[in-house]
């Protein structure tokens, strides 16, 4: 089995549970912004989760949805959008016209993040920008959980999917960060393409059981995720069989049994998105390797209060 | 009446209420740390409140209490302190031995800030460090609410108090930031000394009525604050008579009447420390000029939700 250095950075252990900043630190700083990533890395959170989508001119950019997300995208006049154009229909230059520094308090989505800083003049970053900043000496401990969002509209367009992976992998290679990057997705067949194109980078498999899904106003991932209900094997077994090194379950899907199973199979278990203190303590108790959170400081506090580290000295 | 540019930066108005980061952004980042100040300034909070105390070798340093605060100071071995040496008895070099990057979750104080990032290797900054960073072009909109903490043990030592003010003022002058700094204190006679030594800098008068004081595990300020109960005039009148330009009341002391009175007298009203959304909305409703908060993003969100700005374009 190949040993991937990037995988070890996400591995927990005795007295060690990792903290992963979700879209930077979405609870405190505009999500998927350079400011959020720099804040996370500066505040003892070198593990970053973020989302990559591709523009019409094939630039990998960092944003969660396939469409401009109306509650966080503002136009020239400073108003939140009322329609949601597709990222795949906009060029990089067009995308830079939108400001992502605020969140609409009138939206359900906005009401979930009442402490988030509100800033003007924040743009969607390219993957390249994040890779360049992460390459700086001051962030040498940073590792990236690079989620590739596969647009359901292109789910059966093999050429498009190859191009998406090619563009992403090319950026990572150009930055020299392939030993510090995980390729991460809900789309398992896309991860197979990643393994094919970039065997030197580990893959990380996201799951969410439909029965535990909550509607949180974001893109549905169900249409591109496997149907686990028809499988004989457990999810950890399926991840291993698919060549994955990390299993990243939704927090309500995690049990003591499936964590033990995953560990027995050599997988790392990184759970998303864990924000409530009671859930954080439950994940600590279940012995997961890593906790993905919008409030990484809150996770650090829960860990510190139990004498658990999140960084290796 | 002299017009102080620094005062205007704290003035509210129609559709405008200022946000002041309390000790940086104490709710999210270790208090009175350079990381906290840089985070606040980077996230649309150019107005910084912080506390200055003087070391044994007369270096103005940024920390709240006169003693090392056990719940936030750790020694070489990484343990929170069990005794609290006085800052005035430690040299600058000795002070640098302590780490202020975490907060003790076992303390009442620590339990107040469950979301604060926990970081190793954070030191007490000098006033000079903050002034130097604030002088950088990228922070040209930053203004400082520099609170001088007067040690009760030196309350009657006129020479010591003059020296404290002299050291602080000298640092501000050396940085050239005297047009961007308020001198701020609970100790009104110390502010008189500030006016004497630095007439080019405005003074900002803190108050807290004893009847509304809550025990929050910090240094008491009562011993150095005037006794308002024996005064004929209202507090805003007393501030104006003492040459103050800002009145900074405790949030529970603010009423529609005293805000109106202060405004009629030409004062700016900056209220501390406002963290709960219900209190933030009450302060907005009362028409204060500025809100000091440990959670400045939360204040931005409350303001944005009402269509109120906190920055002048």
Coordinates of C-alpha atoms in Angstrom, one line a residue:
Chain A
X1 CA 0.0 0.0 0.0
X2 CA 1.5 3.4 -1.0
X3 CA 2.2 5.7 2.0
X4 CA 0.8 9.1 1.2
X5 CA 2.3 11.9 3.4
X6 CA -0.9 13.9 3.0
X7 CA -2.9 11.1 4.6
X8 CA -0.7 11.1 7.7
X9 CA -1.5 14.8 8.3
X10 CA -5.2 13.8 8.8
X11 CA -4.5 10.8 11.0
X12 CA -5.6 10.9 14.7
X13 CA -4.2 8.7 17.4
X14 CA -3.8 8.4 21.1
X15 CA -4.6 11.9 22.5
X16 CA -4.7 13.3 19.0
X17 CA -7.7 14.4 16.9
X18 CA -7.3 16.7 13.9
X19 CA -9.3 19.8 13.3
X20 CA -10.2 20.7 9.7
X21 CA -11.5 24.1 8.8
X22 CA -14.7 23.8 6.8
X23 CA -14.6 26.2 3.8
X24 CA -12.0 28.0 5.8
X25 CA -13.9 28.8 9.0
X26 CA -17.4 29.4 7.6
X27 CA -18.9 30.3 11.0
X28 CA -16.6 33.3 11.4
X29 CA -15.3 34.4 8.0
X30 CA -17.0 34.4 4.5
X31 CA -16.8 30.8 3.3
X32 CA -14.3 29.6 0.7
X33 CA -12.5 33.0 0.8
X34 CA -8.8 33.6 1.0
X35 CA -9.4 35.6 4.2
X36 CA -11.0 32.5 5.7
X37 CA -8.2 30.2 4.7
X38 CA -5.6 32.5 6.0
X39 CA -7.4 33.0 9.2
X40 CA -7.7 29.2 9.7
X41 CA -4.1 28.6 9.0
X42 CA -3.0 31.4 11.2
X43 CA -5.1 30.2 14.1
X44 CA -3.7 26.7 14.4
X45 CA -5.9 25.0 11.8
X46 CA -3.5 23.9 9.0
X47 CA -6.0 21.4 7.5
X48 CA -8.4 23.1 5.1
X49 CA -11.5 21.8 3.4
X50 CA -12.8 23.6 0.4
X51 CA -14.8 23.1 -2.8
X52 CA -13.7 23.4 -6.4
X53 CA -15.9 24.0 -9.4
X54 CA -14.8 25.0 -13.0
X55 CA -15.6 28.1 -14.9
X56 CA -16.6 28.3 -18.6
X57 CA -13.0 29.0 -19.5
X58 CA -11.9 26.0 -17.5
X59 CA -10.4 27.8 -14.4
X60 CA -10.8 25.7 -11.2
X61 CA -12.3 28.1 -8.7
X62 CA -13.2 27.7 -5.0
X63 CA -16.9 27.9 -4.3
X64 CA -19.4 25.4 -3.0
X65 CA -22.4 25.3 -5.4
X66 CA -22.6 24.9 -9.2
X67 CA -24.5 28.1 -9.3
X68 CA -23.7 31.4 -7.7
X69 CA -25.3 31.0 -4.3
X70 CA -27.8 33.8 -3.9
X71 CA -27.4 34.2 -0.1
X72 CA -23.7 34.9 -0.4
X73 CA -23.2 36.5 -3.8
X74 CA -23.8 40.2 -4.4
X75 CA -23.8 42.1 -7.7
X76 CA -22.2 45.4 -8.6
X77 CA -25.0 47.3 -6.8
X78 CA -24.3 45.4 -3.6
X79 CA -27.6 43.5 -3.7
X80 CA -27.8 39.8 -3.1
X81 CA -28.7 37.9 -6.3
X82 CA -32.2 36.9 -7.1
X83 CA -31.2 34.4 -9.8
X84 CA -28.4 31.9 -9.7
X85 CA -26.3 31.7 -12.9
X86 CA -24.2 28.6 -13.4
X87 CA -20.5 28.8 -12.7
X88 CA -19.9 26.7 -15.8
X89 CA -21.6 29.4 -17.9
X90 CA -19.4 32.2 -16.5
X91 CA -15.8 33.0 -17.3
X92 CA -13.2 33.7 -14.6
X93 CA -13.4 37.4 -15.4
X94 CA -17.2 37.4 -15.1
X95 CA -17.1 35.6 -11.8
X96 CA -14.8 38.3 -10.4
X97 CA -17.6 40.8 -10.7
X98 CA -19.4 39.3 -7.7
X99 CA -18.7 40.0 -4.1
X100 CA -18.9 37.0 -1.6
X101 CA -18.0 38.9 1.5
X102 CA -21.4 39.0 3.1
X103 CA -24.3 36.6 3.8
X104 CA -28.0 37.5 3.5
X105 CA -29.5 37.7 6.9
X106 CA -33.0 37.4 5.4
X107 CA -32.2 33.9 4.1
X108 CA -32.4 30.6 6.0
X109 CA -28.8 30.1 5.0
X110 CA -27.7 33.4 6.5
X111 CA -29.5 32.7 9.7
X112 CA -27.3 29.7 10.3
X113 CA -24.1 31.8 10.6
X114 CA -24.9 34.8 12.8
X115 CA -21.3 35.4 13.8
X116 CA -19.8 35.6 10.3
X117 CA -17.7 38.7 9.6
X118 CA -19.3 40.9 6.9
X119 CA -16.8 42.3 4.5
X120 CA -16.9 44.2 1.2
X121 CA -14.7 43.5 -1.8
X122 CA -14.2 39.7 -1.3
X123 CA -13.9 37.7 -4.6
X124 CA -14.2 34.0 -5.4
X125 CA -10.6 32.7 -5.3
X126 CA -9.1 30.5 -7.9
X127 CA -7.6 27.2 -6.8
X128 CA -4.3 28.6 -7.9
X129 CA -4.5 31.5 -5.4
X130 CA -5.0 29.1 -2.5
X131 CA -2.2 26.8 -3.7
X132 CA 0.2 29.8 -4.0
X133 CA -0.6 31.1 -0.5
X134 CA -0.4 27.6 1.0
X135 CA 3.0 27.2 -0.6
X136 CA 4.4 30.0 1.5
X137 CA 6.9 29.0 4.2
X138 CA 4.7 30.4 6.9
X139 CA 2.0 27.8 6.0
X140 CA 4.4 24.8 5.5
X141 CA 2.2 22.7 7.8
X142 CA -0.9 23.3 5.7
X143 CA -2.7 20.3 4.0
X144 CA -5.6 20.5 1.7
X145 CA -8.8 18.5 1.5
X146 CA -9.7 19.5 -2.0
X147 CA -13.3 18.7 -2.7
X148 CA -14.1 18.4 -6.4
X149 CA -17.8 19.2 -6.9
X150 CA -19.2 17.3 -9.8
X151 CA -21.9 19.2 -11.6
X152 CA -24.9 16.8 -12.0
X153 CA -25.6 18.3 -15.4
X154 CA -22.2 16.8 -16.6
X155 CA -22.6 13.6 -14.6
X156 CA -22.6 11.5 -17.8
X157 CA -20.2 13.7 -19.8
X158 CA -17.0 11.7 -19.6
X159 CA -14.9 14.2 -21.5
X160 CA -16.0 17.0 -19.2
X161 CA -15.2 15.1 -16.1
X162 CA -11.8 14.2 -17.4
X163 CA -11.1 17.8 -18.2
X164 CA -12.2 18.9 -14.7
X165 CA -9.9 16.4 -13.0
X166 CA -7.1 17.3 -15.4
X167 CA -7.4 21.0 -14.7
X168 CA -7.4 20.5 -11.0
X169 CA -4.5 18.1 -11.0
X170 CA -2.5 20.3 -13.2
X171 CA -2.9 23.2 -10.7
X172 CA -1.8 21.0 -7.8
X173 CA 1.2 19.8 -9.7
X174 CA 2.2 23.3 -10.8
X175 CA 2.2 24.3 -7.1
X176 CA 4.2 21.3 -6.0
X177 CA 1.7 20.5 -3.3
X178 CA 0.7 17.0 -4.4
X179 CA 2.2 15.6 -1.2
X180 CA 0.0 17.9 0.8
X181 CA -3.3 17.5 -1.0
X182 CA -6.2 15.0 -0.8
X183 CA -8.6 14.7 -3.6
X184 CA -12.0 14.5 -2.0
X185 CA -15.5 14.1 -3.4
X186 CA -19.0 12.7 -3.0
X187 CA -18.7 11.5 -6.6
X188 CA -16.9 8.1 -6.3
X189 CA -16.5 7.6 -10.0
X190 CA -14.8 11.0 -10.3
X191 CA -12.4 9.8 -7.5
X192 CA -11.6 6.8 -9.7
X193 CA -10.7 9.3 -12.5
X194 CA -8.5 11.1 -10.0
X195 CA -6.7 7.9 -9.1
X196 CA -6.2 7.3 -12.7
X197 CA -4.8 10.7 -13.6
X198 CA -2.9 11.3 -10.3
X199 CA -1.9 8.1 -8.6
X200 CA 0.5 10.0 -6.4
X201 CA -2.4 11.8 -4.6
X202 CA -4.7 10.0 -2.1
X203 CA -8.4 10.1 -2.5
X204 CA -11.0 10.8 0.2
X205 CA -14.5 9.5 0.0
X206 CA -17.5 11.5 1.2
X207 CA -20.7 9.9 2.2
X208 CA -24.1 10.9 3.6
X209 CA -26.9 8.4 4.1
X210 CA -30.2 9.7 2.6
X211 CA -32.1 8.8 5.7
X212 CA -30.0 11.2 7.8
X213 CA -29.9 14.1 5.3
X214 CA -31.2 17.4 6.5
X215 CA -32.2 20.1 4.1
X216 CA -29.8 22.9 4.7
X217 CA -30.3 25.0 1.6
X218 CA -27.3 23.7 -0.4
X219 CA -26.8 21.7 -3.5
X220 CA -28.0 18.2 -3.2
X221 CA -25.3 15.6 -3.4
X222 CA -27.5 12.6 -3.7
X223 CA -27.7 12.4 -7.4
X224 CA -23.9 11.8 -7.7
X225 CA -23.3 9.6 -4.6
X226 CA -23.6 5.8 -4.8
X227 CA -26.7 4.1 -3.5
X228 CA -25.4 2.3 -0.4
X229 CA -28.7 0.6 0.4
X230 CA -28.2 -1.9 -2.5
X231 CA -24.7 -2.9 -1.5
X232 CA -23.6 -6.0 0.4
X233 CA -20.5 -4.5 1.9
X234 CA -20.3 -1.9 4.6
X235 CA -19.4 1.7 3.5
X236 CA -15.8 1.4 4.9
X237 CA -15.3 -1.8 2.9
X238 CA -16.7 0.0 -0.2
X239 CA -14.3 2.9 0.3
X240 CA -11.3 0.5 0.7
X241 CA -12.4 -1.4 -2.4
X242 CA -12.6 1.8 -4.3
X243 CA -9.0 2.7 -3.3
X244 CA -9.9 5.4 -0.8
X245 CA -7.7 6.3 2.1
X246 CA -10.1 8.6 4.0
X247 CA -13.7 8.0 4.7
X248 CA -15.6 11.2 5.4
X249 CA -19.1 10.4 6.8
X250 CA -21.8 12.9 7.7
X251 CA -21.8 13.3 11.5
X252 CA -25.2 11.6 12.0
X253 CA -24.0 8.5 10.1
X254 CA -21.1 7.8 12.4
X255 CA -21.3 4.9 15.0
X256 CA -18.7 3.3 17.2
X257 CA -19.0 0.2 15.0
X258 CA -18.4 1.8 11.7
X259 CA -15.5 3.8 13.0
X260 CA -13.9 0.6 14.4
X261 CA -14.5 -1.1 11.1
X262 CA -12.9 1.7 9.1
X263 CA -9.9 1.8 11.4
X264 CA -9.5 -2.0 11.1
X265 CA -9.4 -1.5 7.4
X266 CA -6.7 1.2 7.7
X267 CA -9.0 4.1 6.8
X268 CA -8.9 7.5 8.3
X269 CA -12.3 8.8 9.5
X270 CA -12.9 12.5 9.0
X271 CA -16.4 13.6 10.0
X272 CA -18.3 16.6 8.6
X273 CA -19.7 19.1 9.5
X274 CA -19.5 19.1 13.3
X275 CA -20.5 22.4 14.9
X276 CA -22.5 21.8 18.1
X277 CA -20.5 21.2 21.2
X278 CA -22.5 18.0 22.0
X279 CA -21.7 16.6 18.6
X280 CA -18.1 17.5 18.9
X281 CA -17.9 15.7 22.2
X282 CA -19.7 12.7 20.7
X283 CA -17.1 12.6 17.9
X284 CA -14.3 12.7 20.4
X285 CA -15.9 9.9 22.3
X286 CA -16.2 7.8 19.1
X287 CA -12.5 8.2 18.4
X288 CA -12.7 9.7 14.9
X289 CA -9.4 10.9 13.4
X290 CA -10.5 14.3 12.3
X291 CA -13.4 16.7 12.8
X292 CA -14.5 19.1 10.0
X293 CA -16.1 22.2 11.4
X294 CA -17.3 25.7 10.6
X295 CA -16.1 26.7 14.1
X296 CA -12.6 25.2 14.3
X297 CA -11.8 27.2 17.5
X298 CA -14.7 25.6 19.2
X299 CA -13.4 22.2 18.3
X300 CA -9.9 23.2 19.6
X301 CA -11.5 24.2 22.9
X302 CA -13.4 21.0 23.2
X303 CA -10.3 19.0 22.6
X304 CA -8.1 21.2 24.8
X305 CA -10.6 20.8 27.7
X306 CA -10.1 17.0 27.4
X307 CA -6.3 17.3 27.1
X308 CA -6.3 16.2 23.5
X309 CA -4.0 17.7 20.9
X310 CA -4.8 18.5 17.3
X311 CA -1.3 19.2 16.1
X312 CA 1.8 17.1 16.3
X313 CA 4.6 19.1 17.9
Chain B
X1 CA -13.3 73.1 20.2
X2 CA -10.4 71.3 18.5
X3 CA -11.4 68.9 15.8
X4 CA -9.7 65.5 16.3
X5 CA -9.6 63.3 13.2
X6 CA -9.5 60.2 15.5
X7 CA -12.8 61.2 17.1
X8 CA -14.6 61.3 13.7
X9 CA -13.6 57.7 13.0
X10 CA -15.7 56.7 16.0
X11 CA -18.7 58.9 15.2
X12 CA -22.0 57.3 14.1
X13 CA -24.7 59.0 12.1
X14 CA -27.8 58.4 10.0
X15 CA -27.5 54.7 8.9
X16 CA -24.0 54.5 10.4
X17 CA -22.9 52.7 13.7
X18 CA -19.3 51.9 14.2
X19 CA -18.0 48.5 15.3
X20 CA -15.0 48.3 17.7
X21 CA -13.2 45.1 18.2
X22 CA -12.8 44.4 21.9
X23 CA -9.3 43.3 22.7
X24 CA -9.1 42.4 19.0
X25 CA -12.0 39.9 18.7
X26 CA -11.8 38.2 22.1
X27 CA -14.7 35.8 21.3
X28 CA -12.8 34.3 18.4
X29 CA -9.0 34.9 18.8
X30 CA -6.8 35.1 21.9
X31 CA -7.5 38.5 23.5
X32 CA -5.0 41.4 23.1
X33 CA -2.9 39.4 20.7
X34 CA -1.4 40.6 17.4
X35 CA -3.3 37.8 15.7
X36 CA -6.6 39.1 17.1
X37 CA -5.8 42.7 16.0
X38 CA -4.8 41.6 12.5
X39 CA -7.9 39.5 12.2
X40 CA -10.2 42.3 13.3
X41 CA -8.6 44.8 10.9
X42 CA -8.7 42.3 8.0
X43 CA -12.3 41.5 8.6
X44 CA -13.8 45.0 8.3
X45 CA -13.2 46.1 11.9
X46 CA -10.6 48.9 11.7
X47 CA -11.4 50.2 15.2
X48 CA -9.5 48.4 17.9
X49 CA -9.9 48.6 21.6
X50 CA -7.1 47.2 23.7
X51 CA -5.4 47.6 27.1
X52 CA -2.0 49.0 28.0
X53 CA 0.0 48.2 31.2
X54 CA 3.7 48.9 31.9
X55 CA 6.4 46.4 32.7
X56 CA 9.1 46.8 35.3
X57 CA 11.4 48.2 32.7
X58 CA 8.8 50.7 31.6
X59 CA 7.7 49.0 28.3
X60 CA 4.0 49.7 27.5
X61 CA 2.6 46.2 26.8
X62 CA -0.9 45.1 25.7
X63 CA -2.7 43.0 28.3
X64 CA -5.8 43.6 30.4
X65 CA -5.0 43.0 34.0
X66 CA -2.2 44.3 36.2
X67 CA -1.3 40.7 37.0
X68 CA -0.7 37.8 34.6
X69 CA -4.2 36.5 34.2
X70 CA -4.1 32.9 35.2
X71 CA -6.8 31.6 32.8
X72 CA -5.0 32.9 29.8
X73 CA -1.3 32.8 30.7
X74 CA 0.7 29.6 30.5
X75 CA 4.3 28.9 31.6
X76 CA 7.1 27.1 29.9
X77 CA 5.6 23.7 30.7
X78 CA 2.3 24.7 29.0
X79 CA 0.4 24.8 32.3
X80 CA -2.0 27.7 33.2
X81 CA -0.6 29.7 36.0
X82 CA -1.6 29.1 39.6
X83 CA -0.3 32.4 40.9
X84 CA -0.5 35.8 39.2
X85 CA 2.7 37.9 39.3
X86 CA 2.3 41.6 38.7
X87 CA 3.3 43.0 35.2
X88 CA 5.0 45.9 37.0
X89 CA 7.3 43.4 38.6
X90 CA 8.3 41.7 35.4
X91 CA 10.6 42.9 32.7
X92 CA 9.6 42.8 29.0
X93 CA 11.9 39.9 28.5
X94 CA 10.4 38.0 31.4
X95 CA 6.9 38.6 30.1
X96 CA 7.9 37.1 26.8
X97 CA 8.3 33.7 28.6
X98 CA 4.5 33.3 28.9
X99 CA 2.1 32.0 26.2
X100 CA -1.3 33.7 25.9
X101 CA -2.6 31.7 23.0
X102 CA -5.1 29.5 25.0
X103 CA -7.8 30.0 27.6
X104 CA -8.4 27.6 30.5
X105 CA -11.7 25.8 29.9
X106 CA -11.8 24.8 33.6
X107 CA -12.1 28.5 34.6
X108 CA -15.2 30.6 34.7
X109 CA -13.4 33.0 32.5
X110 CA -12.6 30.4 29.9
X111 CA -16.2 29.2 29.8
X112 CA -17.3 32.6 28.7
X113 CA -15.5 32.2 25.3
X114 CA -16.1 28.7 24.0
X115 CA -15.4 29.6 20.4
X116 CA -11.9 31.2 20.9
X117 CA -9.1 29.7 18.7
X118 CA -6.5 27.9 20.8
X119 CA -3.0 28.6 19.6
X120 CA 0.5 27.9 20.9
X121 CA 3.4 30.3 20.8
X122 CA 1.4 33.6 21.2
X123 CA 3.1 36.3 23.3
X124 CA 2.0 39.5 24.9
X125 CA 2.6 42.2 22.3
X126 CA 4.2 45.6 23.1
X127 CA 2.3 48.7 22.2
X128 CA 5.0 49.4 19.7
X129 CA 4.3 46.2 17.8
X130 CA 0.6 47.1 17.4
X131 CA 1.5 50.7 16.4
X132 CA 4.0 49.4 13.8
X133 CA 1.5 47.0 12.2
X134 CA -1.3 49.6 12.3
X135 CA 1.1 52.0 10.4
X136 CA 1.2 49.7 7.4
X137 CA -0.6 50.9 4.3
X138 CA -3.0 48.0 4.3
X139 CA -4.4 49.1 7.7
X140 CA -4.6 52.8 6.8
X141 CA -8.2 53.0 8.0
X142 CA -7.3 51.6 11.5
X143 CA -7.9 53.7 14.6
X144 CA -7.0 52.9 18.1
X145 CA -8.9 53.1 21.3
X146 CA -5.9 52.8 23.6
X147 CA -7.0 52.0 27.1
X148 CA -4.5 52.9 29.8
X149 CA -5.0 50.6 32.8
X150 CA -4.0 52.4 35.9
X151 CA -2.7 50.1 38.6
X152 CA -4.6 50.7 41.8
X153 CA -1.3 50.1 43.7
X154 CA 0.1 53.2 42.0
X155 CA -3.1 55.3 42.3
X156 CA -1.5 57.9 44.4
X157 CA 2.0 57.8 42.9
X158 CA 2.0 60.9 40.8
X159 CA 5.4 60.3 39.3
X160 CA 4.6 56.7 38.3
X161 CA 1.4 57.9 36.6
X162 CA 3.2 60.6 34.7
X163 CA 5.8 58.1 33.6
X164 CA 3.1 55.7 32.4
X165 CA 1.4 58.4 30.3
X166 CA 4.8 59.6 29.0
X167 CA 5.8 56.2 27.9
X168 CA 2.5 55.6 26.1
X169 CA 2.4 59.0 24.4
X170 CA 6.0 58.6 23.3
X171 CA 5.2 55.4 21.6
X172 CA 2.3 56.9 19.8
X173 CA 4.3 59.9 18.7
X174 CA 7.1 57.7 17.5
X175 CA 4.7 55.8 15.2
X176 CA 3.1 59.0 13.9
X177 CA -0.4 57.7 14.8
X178 CA -1.4 60.5 17.1
X179 CA -4.2 61.5 14.7
X180 CA -5.5 57.9 14.7
X181 CA -5.4 57.2 18.5
X182 CA -7.8 57.9 21.4
X183 CA -6.5 57.8 24.9
X184 CA -9.1 55.9 26.9
X185 CA -9.4 55.0 30.6
X186 CA -11.6 54.5 33.6
X187 CA -9.2 56.6 35.5
X188 CA -10.4 60.2 34.9
X189 CA -7.4 61.9 36.6
X190 CA -5.1 59.9 34.4
X191 CA -7.0 61.2 31.4
X192 CA -6.4 64.7 32.7
X193 CA -2.7 63.9 32.7
X194 CA -3.0 62.6 29.1
X195 CA -4.6 65.9 28.1
X196 CA -1.8 67.7 29.7
X197 CA 1.0 65.7 28.1
X198 CA -0.7 65.2 24.7
X199 CA -3.2 67.9 24.0
X200 CA -3.2 66.8 20.3
X201 CA -4.9 63.5 21.2
X202 CA -8.5 63.2 22.2
X203 CA -9.5 61.5 25.5
X204 CA -12.3 58.9 25.9
X205 CA -14.0 58.4 29.3
X206 CA -15.0 54.9 30.5
X207 CA -17.8 54.5 33.1
X208 CA -19.6 51.7 34.8
X209 CA -22.2 52.3 37.5
X210 CA -21.5 50.1 40.5
X211 CA -25.2 49.1 40.7
X212 CA -25.0 47.5 37.3
X213 CA -21.6 45.8 37.7
X214 CA -21.4 42.1 37.2
X215 CA -18.6 40.0 38.5
X216 CA -16.9 38.7 35.4
X217 CA -13.6 37.6 36.9
X218 CA -11.5 40.5 35.8
X219 CA -9.8 43.4 37.6
X220 CA -12.2 45.7 39.4
X221 CA -12.2 49.2 38.0
X222 CA -14.2 50.7 40.8
X223 CA -11.3 51.8 42.9
X224 CA -10.0 54.2 40.2
X225 CA -13.3 55.4 38.8
X226 CA -15.1 58.5 40.1
X227 CA -18.0 58.2 42.5
X228 CA -20.9 59.5 40.3
X229 CA -23.5 59.1 43.1
X230 CA -22.2 62.2 44.8
X231 CA -22.2 64.4 41.7
X232 CA -24.8 67.0 40.8
X233 CA -24.2 66.8 37.1
X234 CA -25.0 63.9 34.8
X235 CA -22.2 61.7 33.6
X236 CA -22.2 63.2 30.1
X237 CA -21.9 66.6 31.6
X238 CA -19.0 65.4 33.8
X239 CA -17.2 63.9 30.8
X240 CA -17.6 67.2 28.8
X241 CA -16.4 69.2 31.8
X242 CA -13.4 66.9 32.1
X243 CA -12.5 67.6 28.4
X244 CA -13.6 64.2 27.1
X245 CA -14.7 63.6 23.5
X246 CA -16.1 60.1 23.9
X247 CA -18.2 58.7 26.6
X248 CA -18.0 54.9 26.9
X249 CA -20.6 53.5 29.2
X250 CA -21.2 50.0 30.2
X251 CA -24.1 48.5 28.2
X252 CA -26.5 48.2 31.1
X253 CA -26.0 51.9 32.0
X254 CA -27.2 53.2 28.6
X255 CA -30.6 54.9 28.3
X256 CA -32.3 56.8 25.5
X257 CA -32.1 59.9 27.8
X258 CA -28.4 59.7 28.5
X259 CA -27.5 59.0 24.9
X260 CA -29.5 62.0 23.8
X261 CA -27.9 64.1 26.5
X262 CA -24.4 63.1 25.5
X263 CA -25.2 63.8 21.8
X264 CA -26.6 67.2 22.7
X265 CA -23.3 67.9 24.4
X266 CA -21.3 66.9 21.3
X267 CA -20.0 63.6 22.8
X268 CA -19.6 60.3 21.0
X269 CA -21.2 57.4 22.7
X270 CA -19.3 54.1 22.4
X271 CA -20.8 51.3 24.5
X272 CA -19.0 48.2 25.9
X273 CA -19.0 45.2 25.8
X274 CA -22.0 44.2 23.7
X275 CA -22.1 40.5 22.8
X276 CA -25.6 39.3 23.0
X277 CA -27.8 39.9 19.8
X278 CA -30.6 41.3 22.0
X279 CA -28.2 43.8 23.5
X280 CA -26.7 44.7 20.1
X281 CA -30.2 45.4 18.8
X282 CA -31.0 47.5 21.9
X283 CA -27.9 49.6 21.3
X284 CA -28.8 50.1 17.6
X285 CA -32.3 51.2 18.7
X286 CA -30.8 53.6 21.3
X287 CA -28.8 55.3 18.5
X288 CA -25.3 54.9 20.0
X289 CA -22.3 55.9 17.9
X290 CA -20.3 52.8 18.3
X291 CA -20.5 49.2 19.7
X292 CA -17.5 47.6 21.4
X293 CA -17.8 43.8 21.0
X294 CA -15.9 40.5 21.5
X295 CA -17.8 39.3 18.4
X296 CA -17.5 42.1 15.9
X297 CA -18.8 39.9 13.1
X298 CA -22.0 39.4 15.0
X299 CA -22.4 43.1 15.3
X300 CA -21.8 43.6 11.6
X301 CA -24.5 41.0 10.9
X302 CA -27.0 42.7 13.2
X303 CA -26.2 46.1 11.5
X304 CA -26.3 44.6 8.0
X305 CA -29.6 43.0 8.6
X306 CA -31.0 46.5 9.4
X307 CA -29.3 48.1 6.4
X308 CA -26.9 50.0 8.7
X309 CA -23.3 50.6 7.7
X310 CA -20.3 50.5 10.0
X311 CA -17.7 51.9 7.5
X312 CA -17.8 55.1 5.6
X313 CA -17.2 54.3 1.9

